[in-house]
PDB file of C-alpha atoms in Angstrom:
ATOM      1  CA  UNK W   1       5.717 -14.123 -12.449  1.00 85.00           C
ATOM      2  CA  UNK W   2       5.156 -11.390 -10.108  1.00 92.00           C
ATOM      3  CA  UNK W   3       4.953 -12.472  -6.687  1.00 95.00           C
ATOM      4  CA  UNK W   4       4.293  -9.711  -3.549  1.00 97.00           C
ATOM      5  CA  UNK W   5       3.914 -10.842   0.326  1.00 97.00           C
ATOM      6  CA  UNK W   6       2.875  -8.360   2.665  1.00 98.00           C
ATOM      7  CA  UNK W   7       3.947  -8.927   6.571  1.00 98.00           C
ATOM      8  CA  UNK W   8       4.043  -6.874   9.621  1.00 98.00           C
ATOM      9  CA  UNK W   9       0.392  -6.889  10.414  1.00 97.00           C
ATOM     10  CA  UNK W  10      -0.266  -7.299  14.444  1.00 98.00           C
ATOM     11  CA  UNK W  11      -3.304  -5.779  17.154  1.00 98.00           C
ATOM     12  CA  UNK W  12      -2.134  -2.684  18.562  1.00 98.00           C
ATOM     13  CA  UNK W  13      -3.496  -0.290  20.898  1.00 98.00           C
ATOM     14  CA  UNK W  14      -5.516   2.930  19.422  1.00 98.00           C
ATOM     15  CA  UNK W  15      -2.559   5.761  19.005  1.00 98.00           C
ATOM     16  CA  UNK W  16       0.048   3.248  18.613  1.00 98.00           C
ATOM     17  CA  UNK W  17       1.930   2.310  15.281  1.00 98.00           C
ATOM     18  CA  UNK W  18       2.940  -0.578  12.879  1.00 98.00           C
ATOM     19  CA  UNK W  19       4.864  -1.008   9.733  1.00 98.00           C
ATOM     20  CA  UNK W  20       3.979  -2.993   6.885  1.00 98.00           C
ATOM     21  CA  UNK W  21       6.075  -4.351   4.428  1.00 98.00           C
ATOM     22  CA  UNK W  22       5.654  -5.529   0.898  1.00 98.00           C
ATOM     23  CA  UNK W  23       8.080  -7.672  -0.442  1.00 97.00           C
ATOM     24  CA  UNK W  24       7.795  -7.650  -4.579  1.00 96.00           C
ATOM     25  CA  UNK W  25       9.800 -10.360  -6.433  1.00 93.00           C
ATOM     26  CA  UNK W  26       9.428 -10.911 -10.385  1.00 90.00           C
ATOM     27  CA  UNK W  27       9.299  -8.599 -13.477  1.00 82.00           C
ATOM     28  CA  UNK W  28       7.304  -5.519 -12.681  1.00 80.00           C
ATOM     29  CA  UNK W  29       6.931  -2.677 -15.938  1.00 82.00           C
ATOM     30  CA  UNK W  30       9.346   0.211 -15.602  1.00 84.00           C
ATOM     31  CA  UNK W  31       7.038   2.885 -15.138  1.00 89.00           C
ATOM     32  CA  UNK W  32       5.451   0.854 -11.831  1.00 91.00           C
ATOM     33  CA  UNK W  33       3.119   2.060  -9.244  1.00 95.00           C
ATOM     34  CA  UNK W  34       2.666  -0.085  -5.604  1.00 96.00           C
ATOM     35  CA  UNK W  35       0.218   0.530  -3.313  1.00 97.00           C
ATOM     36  CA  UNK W  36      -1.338  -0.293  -0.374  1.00 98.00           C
ATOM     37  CA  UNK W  37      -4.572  -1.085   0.120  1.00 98.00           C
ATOM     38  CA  UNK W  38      -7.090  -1.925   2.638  1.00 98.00           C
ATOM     39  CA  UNK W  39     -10.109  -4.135   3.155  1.00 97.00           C
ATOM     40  CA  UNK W  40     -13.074  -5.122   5.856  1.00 93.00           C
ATOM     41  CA  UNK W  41     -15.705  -7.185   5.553  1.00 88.00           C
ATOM     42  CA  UNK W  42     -18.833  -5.181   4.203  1.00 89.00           C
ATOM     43  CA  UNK W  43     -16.731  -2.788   2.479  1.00 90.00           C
ATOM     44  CA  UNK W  44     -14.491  -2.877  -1.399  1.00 91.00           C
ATOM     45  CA  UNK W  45     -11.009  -2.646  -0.976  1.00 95.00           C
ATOM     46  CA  UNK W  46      -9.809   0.958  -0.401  1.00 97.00           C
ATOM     47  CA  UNK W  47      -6.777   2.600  -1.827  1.00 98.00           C
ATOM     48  CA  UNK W  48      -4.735   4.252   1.165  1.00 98.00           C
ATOM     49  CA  UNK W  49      -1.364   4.830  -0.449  1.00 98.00           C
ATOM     50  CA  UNK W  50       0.602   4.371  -3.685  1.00 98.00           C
ATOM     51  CA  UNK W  51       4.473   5.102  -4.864  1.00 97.00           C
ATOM     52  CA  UNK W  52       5.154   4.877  -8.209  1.00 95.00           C
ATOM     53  CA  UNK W  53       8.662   4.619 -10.252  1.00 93.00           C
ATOM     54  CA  UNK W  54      10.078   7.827  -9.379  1.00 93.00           C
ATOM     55  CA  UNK W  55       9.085   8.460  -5.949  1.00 94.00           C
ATOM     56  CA  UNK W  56       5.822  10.197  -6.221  1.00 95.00           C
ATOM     57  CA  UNK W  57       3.553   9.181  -3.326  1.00 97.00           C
ATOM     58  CA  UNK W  58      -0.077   9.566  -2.816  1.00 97.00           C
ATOM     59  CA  UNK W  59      -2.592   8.939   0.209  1.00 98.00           C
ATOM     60  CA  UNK W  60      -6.281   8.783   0.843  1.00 97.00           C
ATOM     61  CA  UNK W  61      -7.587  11.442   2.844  1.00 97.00           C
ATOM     62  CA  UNK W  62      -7.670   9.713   5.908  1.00 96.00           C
ATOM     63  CA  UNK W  63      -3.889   8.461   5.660  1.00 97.00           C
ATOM     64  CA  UNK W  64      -2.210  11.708   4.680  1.00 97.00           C
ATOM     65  CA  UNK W  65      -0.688  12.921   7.451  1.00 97.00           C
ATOM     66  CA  UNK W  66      -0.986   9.686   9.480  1.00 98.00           C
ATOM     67  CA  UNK W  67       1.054   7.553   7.008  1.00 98.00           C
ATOM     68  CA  UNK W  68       4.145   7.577   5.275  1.00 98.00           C
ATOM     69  CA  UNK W  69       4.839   5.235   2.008  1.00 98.00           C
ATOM     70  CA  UNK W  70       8.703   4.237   1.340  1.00 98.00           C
ATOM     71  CA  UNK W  71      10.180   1.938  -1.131  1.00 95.00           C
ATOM     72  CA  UNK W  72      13.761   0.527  -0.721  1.00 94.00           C
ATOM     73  CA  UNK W  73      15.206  -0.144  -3.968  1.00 88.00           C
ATOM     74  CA  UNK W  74      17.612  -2.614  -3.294  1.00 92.00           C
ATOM     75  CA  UNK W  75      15.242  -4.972  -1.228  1.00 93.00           C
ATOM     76  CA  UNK W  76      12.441  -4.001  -3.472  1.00 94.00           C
ATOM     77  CA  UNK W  77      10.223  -3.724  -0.757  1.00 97.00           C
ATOM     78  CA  UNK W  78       7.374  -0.679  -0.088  1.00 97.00           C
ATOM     79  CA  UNK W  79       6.846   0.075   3.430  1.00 98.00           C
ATOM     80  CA  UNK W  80       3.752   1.351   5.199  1.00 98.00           C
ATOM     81  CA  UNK W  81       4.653   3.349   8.560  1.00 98.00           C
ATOM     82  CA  UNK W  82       0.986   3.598  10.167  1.00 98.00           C
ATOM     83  CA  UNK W  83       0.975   6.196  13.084  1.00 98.00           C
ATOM     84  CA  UNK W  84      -1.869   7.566  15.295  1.00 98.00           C
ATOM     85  CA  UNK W  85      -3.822   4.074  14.624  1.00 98.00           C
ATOM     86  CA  UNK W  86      -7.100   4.835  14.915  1.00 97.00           C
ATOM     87  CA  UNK W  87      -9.996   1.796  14.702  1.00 96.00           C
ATOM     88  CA  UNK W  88     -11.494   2.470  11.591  1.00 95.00           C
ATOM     89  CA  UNK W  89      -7.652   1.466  10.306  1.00 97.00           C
ATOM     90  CA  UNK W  90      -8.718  -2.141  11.298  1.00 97.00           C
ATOM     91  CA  UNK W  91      -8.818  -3.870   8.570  1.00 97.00           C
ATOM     92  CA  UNK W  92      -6.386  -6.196   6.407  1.00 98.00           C
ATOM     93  CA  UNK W  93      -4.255  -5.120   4.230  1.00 98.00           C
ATOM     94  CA  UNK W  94      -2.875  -5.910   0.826  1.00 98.00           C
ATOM     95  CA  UNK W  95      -0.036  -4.492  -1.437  1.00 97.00           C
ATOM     96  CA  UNK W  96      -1.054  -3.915  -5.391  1.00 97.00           C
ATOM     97  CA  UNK W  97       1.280  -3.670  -8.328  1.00 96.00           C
ATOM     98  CA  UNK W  98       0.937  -2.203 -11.645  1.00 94.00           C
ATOM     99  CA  UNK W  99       1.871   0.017 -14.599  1.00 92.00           C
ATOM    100  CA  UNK W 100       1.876   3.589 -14.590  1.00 90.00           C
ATOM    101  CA  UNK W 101      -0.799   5.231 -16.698  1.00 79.00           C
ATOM    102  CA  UNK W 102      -0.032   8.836 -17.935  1.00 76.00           C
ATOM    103  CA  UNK W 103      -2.852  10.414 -15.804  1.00 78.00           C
ATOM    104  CA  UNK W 104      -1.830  10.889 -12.557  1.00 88.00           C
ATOM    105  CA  UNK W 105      -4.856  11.514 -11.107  1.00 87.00           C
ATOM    106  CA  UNK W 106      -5.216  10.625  -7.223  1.00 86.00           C
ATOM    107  CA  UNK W 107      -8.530   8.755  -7.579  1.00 87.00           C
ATOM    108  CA  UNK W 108      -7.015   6.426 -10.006  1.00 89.00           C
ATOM    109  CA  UNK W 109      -3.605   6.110  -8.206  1.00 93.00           C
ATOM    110  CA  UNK W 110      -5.467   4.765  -5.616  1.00 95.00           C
ATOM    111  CA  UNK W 111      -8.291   3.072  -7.549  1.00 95.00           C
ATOM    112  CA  UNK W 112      -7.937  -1.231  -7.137  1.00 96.00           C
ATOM    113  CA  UNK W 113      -9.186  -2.053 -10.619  1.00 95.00           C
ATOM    114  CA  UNK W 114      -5.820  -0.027 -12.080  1.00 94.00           C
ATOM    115  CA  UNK W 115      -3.557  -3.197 -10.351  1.00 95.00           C
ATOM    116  CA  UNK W 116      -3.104  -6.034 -11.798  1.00 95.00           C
ATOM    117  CA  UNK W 117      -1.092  -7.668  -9.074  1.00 96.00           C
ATOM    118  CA  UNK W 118      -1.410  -9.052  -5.384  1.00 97.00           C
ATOM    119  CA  UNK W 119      -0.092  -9.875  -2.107  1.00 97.00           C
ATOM    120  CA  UNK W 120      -2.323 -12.557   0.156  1.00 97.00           C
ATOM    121  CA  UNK W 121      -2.568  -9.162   2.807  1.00 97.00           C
ATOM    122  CA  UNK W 122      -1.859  -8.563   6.303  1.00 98.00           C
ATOM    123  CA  UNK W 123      -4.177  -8.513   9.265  1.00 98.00           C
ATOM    124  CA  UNK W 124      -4.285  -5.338  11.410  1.00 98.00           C
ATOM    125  CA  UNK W 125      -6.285  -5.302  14.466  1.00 98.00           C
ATOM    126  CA  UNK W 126      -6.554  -1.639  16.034  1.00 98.00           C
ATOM    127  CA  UNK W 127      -7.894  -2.205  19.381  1.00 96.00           C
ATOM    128  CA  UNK W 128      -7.846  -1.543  22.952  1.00 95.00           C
TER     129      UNK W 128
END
């Protein structure tokens, strides 16, 4: 049983920064991929980052440059360092898990329906 909880969701002020964490307990494949992903009312979830097995990382448009994925192997937890907040990053967020595919194709890497696990998500609140 794969089991993920996300934490470190909080309000913060527009320019400020928060890090997310994604705690992943159980049997996940080898060749994994974890990613983050967000969600607002009104919209589908959104892909923003993913890491997979061997350290490759990938980001949306709008988080490259902003954001920086991590995974610490012997916690087995992916971090999300979120700087320059900006409002449209309200949202909450939610860690995915789930097996490599051989495409590595960004779209895909950051595609919901390609994870077949899930955290209950964080709240963040970017606001002044």
């Amino acid at each position: 049983q794969v089991q993920l909880v996300e934490s470190g969701g909080a309000l913060v002020q527009p320019g400020g920064s928060l890090r997310l964490a994604c705690k992943v307990s159980g049997i996940i494949s080898q060749y994994y991929k974890i990613g983050w992903f967000k969600s607002s009312p009104g919209k589908e979830r959104q892909g923003v980052s993913t890491i997979a097995y061997d350290g490759s990382r990938y980001y949306s448009a709008s988080a490259k440059g902003r954001f920086t994925i991590s995974y610490d192997d012997i916690e087995h937890t992916v971090f999300l360092q979120m700087n320059s907040l900006e409002a449209e990053d309200t949202a909450t967020y939610y860690c995915g898990v789930g097996a490599l595919g051989g495409r590595r194709v960004l779209g895909e890497l950051l595609d919901p329906t390609k994870f077949d696990y899930w955290g209950q998500g964080t709240p963040v609140t970017v606001s002044s």
